[in-house]
Short mmCIF file of C-alpha atoms and ligand atoms in Angstrom, two decimals:
data_model
loop_
_atom_site.label_atom_id
_atom_site.label_comp_id
_atom_site.label_asym_id
_atom_site.label_seq_id
_atom_site.Cartn_x
_atom_site.Cartn_y
_atom_site.Cartn_z
CA UNK A 1 -26.66 18.99 12.85
CA UNK A 2 -26.44 15.15 13.23
CA UNK A 3 -23.25 13.31 12.64
CA UNK A 4 -24.03 12.27 9.21
CA UNK A 5 -24.72 15.64 7.59
CA UNK A 6 -21.28 16.99 7.33
CA UNK A 7 -20.47 20.61 6.68
CA UNK A 8 -22.32 22.80 3.91
CA UNK A 9 -21.07 21.65 0.48
CA UNK A 10 -18.73 19.16 2.10
CA UNK A 11 -18.11 15.72 1.09
CA UNK A 12 -21.40 14.47 2.19
CA UNK A 13 -23.60 16.84 0.09
CA UNK A 14 -21.40 16.21 -2.85
CA UNK A 15 -21.79 12.47 -2.33
CA UNK A 16 -25.52 12.86 -2.11
CA UNK A 17 -25.49 14.73 -5.38
CA UNK A 18 -23.32 12.00 -6.91
CA UNK A 19 -25.77 9.30 -5.60
CA UNK A 20 -28.65 11.03 -6.96
CA UNK A 21 -26.83 11.28 -10.54
CA UNK A 22 -26.07 7.55 -10.43
CA UNK A 23 -29.58 6.83 -9.52
CA UNK A 24 -30.89 9.02 -12.29
CA UNK A 25 -28.55 7.44 -14.92
CA UNK A 26 -29.99 3.96 -13.86
CA UNK A 27 -33.38 5.55 -14.35
CA UNK A 28 -32.76 6.83 -17.82
CA UNK A 29 -31.28 3.39 -18.72
CA UNK A 30 -34.15 1.41 -17.48
CA UNK A 31 -36.73 3.67 -19.21
CA UNK A 32 -34.75 3.08 -22.54
CA UNK A 33 -34.80 -0.43 -21.99
CA UNK A 34 -38.38 -0.77 -21.09
CA UNK A 35 -39.06 1.46 -24.25
CA UNK A 36 -40.85 3.91 -22.21
CA UNK A 37 -42.66 6.76 -23.57
CA UNK A 38 -40.40 9.16 -25.36
CA UNK A 39 -41.54 12.13 -23.40
CA UNK A 40 -40.67 10.35 -20.02
CA UNK A 41 -37.37 9.41 -21.42
CA UNK A 42 -36.62 12.95 -22.43
CA UNK A 43 -37.77 14.31 -19.21
CA UNK A 44 -35.47 11.85 -17.22
CA UNK A 45 -32.56 12.78 -19.62
CA UNK A 46 -33.25 16.49 -18.90
CA UNK A 47 -33.04 16.09 -15.17
CA UNK A 48 -29.71 14.07 -15.68
CA UNK A 49 -28.12 16.65 -17.56
CA UNK A 50 -29.16 19.13 -15.12
CA UNK A 51 -27.70 17.17 -12.15
CA UNK A 52 -24.52 16.80 -14.18
CA UNK A 53 -24.31 20.58 -14.51
CA UNK A 54 -24.92 21.13 -10.58
CA UNK A 55 -22.35 18.19 -9.85
CA UNK A 56 -19.44 19.91 -12.01
CA UNK A 57 -20.52 23.24 -10.41
CA UNK A 58 -20.01 21.85 -7.14
CA UNK A 59 -16.94 19.42 -7.35
CA UNK A 60 -15.34 21.06 -10.48
CA UNK A 61 -15.07 17.59 -11.98
CA UNK A 62 -17.22 15.90 -14.70
CA UNK A 63 -19.40 13.34 -13.14
CA UNK A 64 -18.17 9.70 -13.96
CA UNK A 65 -20.28 6.59 -13.20
CA UNK A 66 -18.42 4.38 -10.49
CA UNK A 67 -16.35 7.23 -9.55
CA UNK A 68 -17.35 9.14 -6.56
CA UNK A 69 -16.32 12.75 -5.75
CA UNK A 70 -13.46 14.15 -3.64
CA UNK A 71 -10.18 12.55 -2.30
CA UNK A 72 -11.67 9.10 -3.08
CA UNK A 73 -12.22 9.71 -6.65
CA UNK A 74 -10.09 7.57 -8.83
CA UNK A 75 -11.01 6.28 -12.31
CA UNK A 76 -11.67 2.72 -11.75
CA UNK A 77 -10.92 1.03 -15.02
CA UNK A 78 -13.00 -2.05 -14.69
CA UNK A 79 -16.01 0.24 -14.52
CA UNK A 80 -14.94 2.75 -17.10
CA UNK A 81 -14.23 0.06 -19.49
CA UNK A 82 -11.24 2.05 -21.00
CA UNK A 83 -10.26 -0.72 -23.19
CA UNK A 84 -7.46 -1.92 -20.77
CA UNK A 85 -5.00 0.81 -21.71
CA UNK A 86 -4.60 1.98 -18.15
CA UNK A 87 -2.76 -0.19 -15.66
CA UNK A 88 -4.65 -2.09 -13.19
CA UNK A 89 -3.83 -1.22 -9.57
CA UNK A 90 -6.06 -1.80 -6.80
CA UNK A 91 -5.48 -3.89 -3.36
CA UNK A 92 -6.37 -7.12 -5.22
CA UNK A 93 -4.85 -6.87 -8.80
CA UNK A 94 -1.75 -5.24 -10.48
CA UNK A 95 -1.43 -5.80 -14.00
CA UNK A 96 0.18 -3.79 -16.97
CA UNK A 97 1.09 -4.39 -20.55
CA UNK A 98 4.39 -2.97 -20.26
CA UNK A 99 7.45 -4.81 -19.65
CA UNK A 100 8.86 -1.83 -17.73
CA UNK A 101 6.13 -2.29 -15.32
CA UNK A 102 3.18 0.00 -14.23
CA UNK A 103 3.66 3.55 -15.31
CA UNK A 104 3.93 5.15 -11.88
CA UNK A 105 3.98 8.94 -13.08
CA UNK A 106 0.44 8.19 -14.68
CA UNK A 107 -0.71 6.49 -11.52
CA UNK A 108 0.17 9.54 -9.46
CA UNK A 109 -1.89 11.77 -11.64
CA UNK A 110 -4.79 9.23 -11.47
CA UNK A 111 -4.69 8.90 -7.92
CA UNK A 112 -4.16 12.42 -7.24
CA UNK A 113 -1.08 11.93 -4.95
CA UNK A 114 2.21 13.79 -5.21
CA UNK A 115 5.60 12.67 -6.44
CA UNK A 116 8.53 12.11 -3.94
CA UNK A 117 10.68 14.60 -5.96
CA UNK A 118 14.34 15.46 -5.20
CA UNK A 119 13.30 18.49 -3.29
CA UNK A 120 11.28 16.19 -0.79
CA UNK A 121 14.18 13.67 -0.55
CA UNK A 122 16.59 16.58 0.36
CA UNK A 123 14.09 17.76 3.01
CA UNK A 124 13.78 14.34 4.50
CA UNK A 125 17.49 14.31 4.75
CA UNK A 126 17.74 17.74 6.28
CA UNK A 127 14.96 17.03 8.87
CA UNK A 128 15.98 13.65 9.86
CA UNK A 129 19.84 14.41 9.64
CA UNK A 130 20.40 11.01 8.04
CA UNK A 131 21.33 10.00 4.54
CA UNK A 132 18.07 8.94 2.82
CA UNK A 133 17.32 5.37 2.37
CA UNK A 134 18.10 3.99 -1.24
CA UNK A 135 14.42 3.37 -1.50
CA UNK A 136 13.97 7.10 -1.57
CA UNK A 137 17.16 7.93 -3.49
CA UNK A 138 15.87 5.47 -6.34
CA UNK A 139 12.29 6.28 -6.50
CA UNK A 140 11.11 2.93 -4.94
CA UNK A 141 9.10 5.02 -2.63
CA UNK A 142 7.85 7.32 -5.30
CA UNK A 143 4.64 8.88 -4.28
CA UNK A 144 3.27 10.71 -1.09
CA UNK A 145 0.31 12.56 0.45
CA UNK A 146 1.12 15.45 2.92
CA UNK A 147 4.63 14.42 3.67
CA UNK A 148 5.82 18.01 3.83
CA UNK A 149 3.13 18.84 6.47
CA UNK A 150 4.44 16.07 8.54
CA UNK A 151 7.91 17.48 8.17
CA UNK A 152 6.84 20.93 8.93
CA UNK A 153 5.09 19.74 12.21
CA UNK A 154 8.18 17.60 13.13
CA UNK A 155 10.35 20.57 12.79
CA UNK A 156 8.20 22.27 15.33
CA UNK A 157 8.67 19.53 17.64
CA UNK A 158 5.31 17.99 16.93
CA UNK A 159 5.90 14.08 16.75
CA UNK A 160 3.91 11.49 14.64
CA UNK A 161 3.53 7.74 14.46
CA UNK A 162 3.92 5.17 11.67
CA UNK A 163 1.25 2.86 10.75
CA UNK A 164 1.79 -0.10 8.47
CA UNK A 165 0.35 -3.60 7.99
CA UNK A 166 0.24 -6.93 6.16
CA UNK A 167 -2.48 -9.47 5.12
CA UNK A 168 -1.32 -12.74 6.39
CA UNK A 169 -2.55 -14.88 3.55
CA UNK A 170 0.08 -17.59 4.25
CA UNK A 171 2.92 -18.73 6.20
CA UNK A 172 5.18 -17.99 3.17
CA UNK A 173 6.55 -14.41 2.91
CA UNK A 174 8.59 -13.41 -0.11
CA UNK A 175 11.16 -10.72 -0.39
CA UNK A 176 8.76 -8.20 -1.89
CA UNK A 177 6.75 -8.49 1.40
CA UNK A 178 9.75 -6.98 3.30
CA UNK A 179 9.99 -3.71 1.38
CA UNK A 180 7.38 -1.85 3.53
CA UNK A 181 8.98 -3.12 6.60
CA UNK A 182 12.50 -2.56 5.90
CA UNK A 183 11.52 1.14 5.01
CA UNK A 184 9.38 1.54 7.89
CA UNK A 185 12.05 0.45 10.15
CA UNK A 186 14.44 2.93 8.74
CA UNK A 187 11.79 5.72 9.29
CA UNK A 188 11.23 4.42 12.78
CA UNK A 189 15.03 4.66 13.48
CA UNK A 190 15.80 8.11 11.95
CA UNK A 191 12.41 9.90 13.48
CA UNK A 192 12.44 7.86 16.68
CA UNK A 193 8.64 7.53 16.72
CA UNK A 194 6.12 4.69 17.60
CA UNK A 195 5.08 2.33 15.12
CA UNK A 196 1.81 0.29 14.90
CA UNK A 197 1.54 -2.79 12.73
CA UNK A 198 -1.69 -4.20 11.67
CA UNK A 199 -2.18 -7.94 10.73
CA UNK A 200 -5.42 -8.21 8.85
CA UNK A 201 -6.12 -11.81 9.67
CA UNK A 202 -9.81 -10.90 9.59
CA UNK A 203 -9.23 -9.58 5.79
CA UNK A 204 -7.84 -12.77 4.46
CA UNK A 205 -10.59 -14.93 6.18
CA UNK A 206 -13.05 -12.72 4.16
CA UNK A 207 -11.34 -12.78 0.97
CA UNK A 208 -9.73 -16.25 0.91
CA UNK A 209 -10.76 -19.84 1.33
CA UNK A 210 -9.11 -20.12 4.68
CA UNK A 211 -10.36 -20.97 8.19
CA UNK A 212 -10.27 -18.24 11.06
CA UNK A 213 -7.73 -20.33 12.87
CA UNK A 214 -5.28 -20.51 9.70
CA UNK A 215 -5.57 -16.86 9.33
CA UNK A 216 -4.70 -16.19 13.03
CA UNK A 217 -1.83 -18.62 12.93
CA UNK A 218 -0.50 -16.95 9.80
CA UNK A 219 -0.61 -13.60 11.57
CA UNK A 220 1.47 -15.09 14.24
CA UNK A 221 4.02 -16.49 11.83
CA UNK A 222 4.15 -13.43 9.90
CA UNK A 223 4.88 -11.29 12.89
CA UNK A 224 8.06 -13.34 13.30
CA UNK A 225 9.29 -12.47 9.94
CA UNK A 226 8.38 -8.92 10.79
CA UNK A 227 9.98 -8.92 14.08
CA UNK A 228 13.11 -10.31 12.29
CA UNK A 229 13.49 -7.02 10.53
CA UNK A 230 14.80 -5.59 13.73
CA UNK A 231 12.06 -3.61 15.10
CA UNK A 232 12.41 -2.44 18.78
CA UNK A 233 9.89 -3.86 21.17
CA UNK A 234 9.67 -0.54 23.21
CA UNK A 235 8.64 1.30 20.18
CA UNK A 236 6.42 -1.13 18.32
CA UNK A 237 3.00 -2.59 18.73
CA UNK A 238 1.90 -5.42 16.40
CA UNK A 239 -1.61 -6.52 16.38
CA UNK A 240 -3.96 -9.28 14.95
CA UNK A 241 -7.46 -7.77 14.16
CA UNK A 242 -9.07 -10.84 15.27
CA UNK A 243 -7.63 -10.24 18.82
CA UNK A 244 -7.20 -6.40 19.06
CA UNK A 245 -10.74 -5.65 17.75
CA UNK A 246 -12.51 -7.35 20.59
CA UNK A 247 -10.34 -6.17 23.31
CA UNK A 248 -10.16 -2.41 22.51
CA UNK A 249 -13.27 -0.32 22.97
CA UNK A 250 -11.49 2.61 21.65
CA UNK A 251 -10.52 0.96 18.44
CA UNK A 252 -14.07 -0.62 17.93
CA UNK A 253 -15.46 2.73 18.41
CA UNK A 254 -13.53 4.22 15.66
CA UNK A 255 -14.44 1.56 13.38
CA UNK A 256 -18.08 2.07 13.97
CA UNK A 257 -17.54 5.88 13.44
CA UNK A 258 -15.94 5.20 10.11
CA UNK A 259 -18.69 2.89 9.14
CA UNK A 260 -21.30 5.36 9.77
CA UNK A 261 -19.66 7.85 7.44
CA UNK A 262 -19.02 5.85 4.27
CA UNK A 263 -21.92 4.73 2.13
CA UNK A 264 -22.07 1.55 0.11
CA UNK A 265 -22.03 3.68 -2.91
CA UNK A 266 -18.86 5.04 -1.76
CA UNK A 267 -17.03 1.63 -1.30
CA UNK A 268 -18.49 0.55 -4.27
CA UNK A 269 -16.98 3.29 -6.42
CA UNK A 270 -13.54 2.87 -4.64
CA UNK A 271 -13.26 -0.84 -4.29
CA UNK A 272 -15.51 -2.28 -6.95
CA UNK A 273 -17.54 -4.24 -4.56
CA UNK A 274 -20.61 -5.70 -6.10
CA UNK A 275 -24.07 -6.64 -4.67
CA UNK A 276 -22.78 -10.29 -4.25
CA UNK A 277 -19.86 -9.45 -2.12
CA UNK A 278 -20.41 -10.49 1.42
CA UNK A 279 -20.93 -7.75 3.96
CA UNK A 280 -17.60 -8.56 5.67
CA UNK A 281 -15.76 -7.30 2.71
CA UNK A 282 -17.91 -4.26 2.41
CA UNK A 283 -17.33 -3.09 5.88
CA UNK A 284 -13.64 -4.25 6.30
CA UNK A 285 -12.20 -0.78 4.78
CA UNK A 286 -13.31 0.67 8.07
CA UNK A 287 -10.94 -1.76 9.97
CA UNK A 288 -8.13 -0.81 7.71
CA UNK A 289 -8.70 2.86 8.20
CA UNK A 290 -9.02 2.70 12.12
CA UNK A 291 -5.36 2.57 12.96
CA UNK A 292 -4.90 5.87 11.06
CA UNK A 293 -6.37 7.57 14.24
CA UNK A 294 -4.02 7.68 17.47
CA UNK A 295 -6.98 7.25 19.82
CA UNK A 296 -7.48 3.72 18.48
CA UNK A 297 -4.37 3.02 20.75
CA UNK A 298 -5.08 4.73 24.16
CA UNK A 299 -2.36 2.67 25.63
CA UNK A 300 0.23 4.41 23.56
CA UNK A 301 -1.21 7.96 22.98
CA UNK A 302 -2.86 8.32 26.34
CA UNK A 303 -6.33 8.97 24.62
CA UNK A 304 -4.95 11.61 22.33
CA UNK A 305 -6.73 11.80 19.05
CA UNK A 306 -4.72 14.27 17.28
CA UNK A 307 -1.32 12.51 16.84
CA UNK A 308 -0.51 12.64 13.06
CA UNK A 309 -0.17 9.34 11.48
CA UNK A 310 2.23 8.40 8.59
CA UNK A 311 1.37 5.36 6.52
CA UNK A 312 4.16 3.61 4.58
CA UNK A 313 2.58 1.12 2.15
CA UNK A 314 2.71 -0.18 -1.56
CA UNK A 315 0.57 2.07 -3.77
CA UNK A 316 -2.17 -0.66 -4.29
CA UNK A 317 -3.39 0.07 -0.59
CA UNK A 318 -3.86 3.72 -1.47
CA UNK A 319 -7.79 3.17 -2.08
CA UNK A 320 -8.16 2.45 1.66
CA UNK A 321 -6.41 5.46 2.66
CA UNK A 322 -8.24 7.78 0.17
CA UNK A 323 -11.36 6.53 1.96
CA UNK A 324 -9.81 7.18 5.35
CA UNK A 325 -8.63 10.73 4.38
CA UNK A 326 -12.03 11.60 3.24
CA UNK A 327 -13.89 10.58 6.44
CA UNK A 328 -10.96 11.76 8.75
CA UNK A 329 -12.16 15.67 9.09
CA UNK A 330 -15.92 14.62 9.08
CA UNK A 331 -15.15 12.61 12.36
CA UNK A 332 -12.72 14.99 13.84
CA UNK A 333 -9.46 13.40 13.27
CA UNK A 334 -6.42 14.58 11.20
CA UNK A 335 -5.96 12.91 8.00
CA UNK A 336 -3.15 10.18 7.84
CA UNK A 337 -0.26 11.12 5.65
CA UNK A 338 1.35 8.55 3.14
CA UNK A 339 4.25 7.31 1.49
CA UNK A 340 3.82 4.91 -1.49
CA UNK A 341 6.05 2.22 -2.83
CA UNK A 342 6.20 0.69 -6.22
CA UNK A 343 5.70 -2.99 -6.54
CA UNK A 344 8.07 -5.74 -6.23
CA UNK A 345 8.10 -7.29 -9.79
CA UNK A 346 7.58 -11.13 -10.31
CA UNK A 347 10.66 -12.98 -11.22
CA UNK A 348 8.71 -13.61 -14.63
CA UNK A 349 8.66 -9.78 -15.30
CA UNK A 350 7.38 -6.39 -14.29
CA UNK A 351 3.77 -6.97 -15.78
CA UNK A 352 2.55 -8.04 -12.44
CA UNK A 353 3.78 -8.23 -8.71
CA UNK A 354 5.04 -11.34 -6.89
CA UNK A 355 2.51 -13.66 -5.66
CA UNK A 356 2.71 -15.83 -2.57
CA UNK A 357 0.99 -18.56 -4.24
CA UNK A 358 3.17 -19.21 -6.98
CA UNK A 359 6.37 -20.52 -5.82
CA UNK A 360 8.36 -19.82 -8.96
CA UNK A 361 7.21 -16.21 -9.07
CA UNK A 362 9.06 -15.11 -5.83
CA UNK A 363 12.17 -15.54 -3.77
CA UNK A 364 10.78 -16.74 -0.38
CA UNK A 365 12.22 -15.96 2.86
CA UNK A 366 12.51 -19.74 3.53
CA UNK A 367 14.20 -20.38 0.28
CA UNK A 368 17.68 -22.04 0.63
CA UNK A 369 20.75 -20.83 -1.21
CA UNK A 370 20.43 -23.30 -3.86
CA UNK A 371 16.66 -22.60 -4.51
CA UNK A 372 17.58 -18.90 -4.85
CA UNK A 373 20.21 -19.57 -7.40
CA UNK A 374 17.89 -21.98 -9.39
CA UNK A 375 14.92 -19.66 -9.32
CA UNK A 376 17.16 -16.73 -10.49
CA UNK A 377 18.84 -18.51 -13.22
CA UNK A 378 15.75 -20.30 -14.39
CA UNK A 379 13.00 -17.80 -14.01
CA UNK A 380 14.29 -14.31 -13.74
CA UNK A 381 13.23 -12.44 -16.94
CA UNK A 382 16.21 -11.30 -18.77
CA UNK A 383 16.61 -8.07 -20.61
CA UNK A 384 19.56 -9.51 -22.36
CA UNK A 385 20.05 -10.56 -25.99
CA UNK A 386 19.46 -14.19 -27.23
CA UNK A 387 23.33 -14.75 -28.06
CA UNK A 388 26.31 -13.60 -26.43
CA UNK A 389 27.50 -12.18 -29.75
CA UNK A 390 24.48 -10.05 -30.13
CA UNK A 391 24.44 -9.01 -26.48
CA UNK A 392 28.14 -7.89 -26.68
CA UNK A 393 27.22 -5.90 -29.82
CA UNK A 394 23.97 -4.17 -28.92
CA UNK A 395 23.96 -4.49 -24.93
CA UNK A 396 20.85 -5.36 -22.61
CA UNK A 397 17.99 -3.52 -21.61
CA UNK A 398 18.15 -3.00 -17.77
CA UNK A 399 14.78 -1.29 -17.45
CA UNK A 400 12.97 -4.66 -18.31
CA UNK A 401 15.54 -7.01 -16.69
CA UNK A 402 14.23 -8.51 -13.37
CA UNK A 403 17.46 -9.09 -12.07
CA UNK A 404 18.49 -5.63 -12.37
CA UNK A 405 15.42 -4.45 -10.97
CA UNK A 406 15.87 -6.51 -7.93
CA UNK A 407 19.42 -5.20 -7.47
CA UNK A 408 17.90 -1.80 -7.26
CA UNK A 409 16.01 -2.76 -4.30
CA UNK A 410 18.67 -4.65 -2.63
CA UNK A 411 22.07 -3.35 -3.64
CA UNK A 412 22.84 -0.50 -1.31
CA UNK A 413 25.95 0.82 -3.11
CA UNK A 414 24.64 3.53 -5.60
CA UNK A 415 28.21 3.48 -7.59
CA UNK A 416 28.29 -0.19 -7.93
CA UNK A 417 24.73 -0.17 -9.05
CA UNK A 418 25.29 2.45 -11.72
CA UNK A 419 28.32 0.72 -12.96
CA UNK A 420 26.17 -2.41 -13.45
CA UNK A 421 23.48 -0.46 -15.38
CA UNK A 422 26.22 0.86 -17.74
CA UNK A 423 27.99 -2.34 -18.23
CA UNK A 424 24.71 -4.17 -19.02
CA UNK A 425 23.59 -1.61 -21.39
CA UNK A 426 26.92 -1.57 -23.16
CA UNK A 427 27.15 -5.26 -23.49
CA UNK A 428 30.18 -5.57 -21.41
CA UNK A 429 28.23 -7.39 -18.70
CA UNK A 430 26.44 -10.69 -19.51
CA UNK A 431 23.00 -11.82 -18.25
CA UNK A 432 24.48 -14.79 -16.46
CA UNK A 433 27.07 -12.50 -14.70
CA UNK A 434 24.32 -10.17 -13.72
CA UNK A 435 22.25 -12.94 -12.43
CA UNK A 436 25.12 -14.11 -10.51
CA UNK A 437 25.59 -10.66 -8.81
CA UNK A 438 21.93 -10.87 -7.84
CA UNK A 439 22.38 -14.24 -6.38
CA UNK A 440 25.45 -13.21 -4.45
CA UNK A 441 23.23 -10.21 -2.89
CA UNK A 442 20.26 -12.37 -2.15
CA UNK A 443 21.65 -15.42 -0.72
CA UNK A 444 23.36 -13.68 2.48
CA UNK A 445 20.42 -11.49 2.91
CA UNK A 446 17.99 -14.21 3.06
CA UNK A 447 20.44 -16.35 5.09
CA UNK A 448 20.70 -13.51 7.64
CA UNK A 449 17.01 -13.06 7.87
CA UNK A 450 16.53 -16.82 8.51
CA UNK A 451 18.99 -16.39 11.42
CA UNK A 452 17.22 -13.40 12.95
CA UNK A 453 13.87 -15.17 12.65
CA UNK A 454 15.06 -18.20 14.34
CA UNK A 455 15.82 -16.07 17.41
CA UNK A 456 12.30 -14.74 17.57
CA UNK A 457 10.72 -16.69 20.25
CA UNK A 458 6.87 -17.13 21.09
CA UNK A 459 7.66 -15.21 24.13
CA UNK A 460 8.91 -12.15 21.99
CA UNK A 461 5.64 -12.48 19.60
CA UNK A 462 3.56 -12.13 22.64
CA UNK A 463 5.44 -9.07 24.10
CA UNK A 464 5.00 -7.12 20.56
CA UNK A 465 1.43 -8.26 20.34
CA UNK A 466 0.36 -7.17 24.00
CA UNK A 467 -1.42 -3.76 24.10
CA UNK A 468 0.96 -1.76 26.34
CA UNK A 469 2.38 1.66 26.71
CA UNK A 470 5.57 2.37 24.38
CA UNK A 471 8.61 4.31 25.25
CA UNK A 472 7.15 7.76 24.26
CA UNK A 473 5.41 10.39 26.30
CA UNK A 474 2.27 11.93 24.73
N1 LIG B 501 -4.59 -4.85 3.34
C1 LIG B 501 -3.13 -5.07 3.52
C2 LIG B 501 -2.69 -6.34 2.90
O1 LIG B 501 -3.56 -7.15 2.49
C3 LIG B 501 -2.61 -5.06 4.92
C4 LIG B 501 -2.52 -3.76 5.66
C5 LIG B 501 -3.55 -3.34 6.69
C6 LIG B 501 -1.70 -2.71 5.37
N2 LIG B 501 -3.12 -2.12 7.06
C7 LIG B 501 -2.21 -1.54 6.30
C8 LIG B 501 -0.82 -2.60 4.50
C9 LIG B 501 -1.43 -0.26 6.37
C10 LIG B 501 -0.13 -1.33 4.58
C11 LIG B 501 -0.45 -0.38 5.44
O2 LIG B 501 -1.43 -6.65 2.66
#
């Protein structure tokens, strides 16, 4: 059996069936358009129906155009044309009609992941011996894949490693960008495990109107902000794709293996690529998948290919890792586990996430205390009432109030936060007062980050970004 054939009715044969079905659907359509002979059209339809029955028999799912089988299958609302009722969540777009933000419970069902429930949070506490991070306690990290397996193995002394990343699209990072890193730092501390951080300067070059030099420079600048989160250089490897891809034969071999096992049809279904997208984009997902496999980093894992990977990321990155998890067993590697976070809302409201290209949608890590104050006061969408009298009488709505949402991310004290929720809901706390609390939380936090970043030297960046063994024995 060659590499490409997979095992029995494995993903490859279902994928072949899927591709046949898609082709047959196209054929029926073109026959109809061409007003072909009725007998020919009927015959083509009969075959299409038969393929659909076969497909359901094998996959247990109804065939849907643009939605390939298995782990990867997720309804892609652009292609299904569902009238825009579903939230849009993919690596490039996040949008919803609801002021409360994306419906994350629905997303779990659509993506086929699992909810991080109280039981899992308690288990993380038990296994790590630490109080769970408030991102876990408050459902900011809300969804996972295979986290129980990771904990089972860890309890049996089988370690794992962390992988996360960032697309360096500009020099300016905002507070939302810190969420995965703050959480990853906590995971690294409580489990004492290696961490690899991918900076996808290649991705940004392919997707944006930027030069290679710009993207690479942004990667190094962003690395400083990441290092400022407090990572330990002896346990952390940060890499730019533009540098590491060319310097690591093992990494590139994994990229090629992945590329061989994913078809154009599959990435079209997952990412919505079209015929006019450049081929760099089409093959990029393999590069984001490769760090999920431990032998991409022989200097850290001594060539071992079986070290379990855990990826903390925002839920919009899940398509990459559905693809990764689908190919993993076919190329002899364990599937990476995942922990997914919700999005950090824009100041203007939770209908979308913050954008680095709109200065007023975000609090940047470079903002001065005064800018923070002005942005919050001017732009933070309020769930309060129009007049003080009305607000006192009816109270505000914290569920759509961006200042309150931000406090759930950054205020560590659960009791204090709960009191604010109650007071705001009852009308005892006014919008201006709530905003002041947020400003008082953000200003020292951003100032501290700026201090930390100032202390990150070019020499330190170089150290973090040099392929080398870490303080772990694999
Ligand atoms: N594609 C991500 C972005 O644009 C960057 C990234 C690469 C990433 N690998 C990752 C994010 C792993 C989370 C986990 O930001």
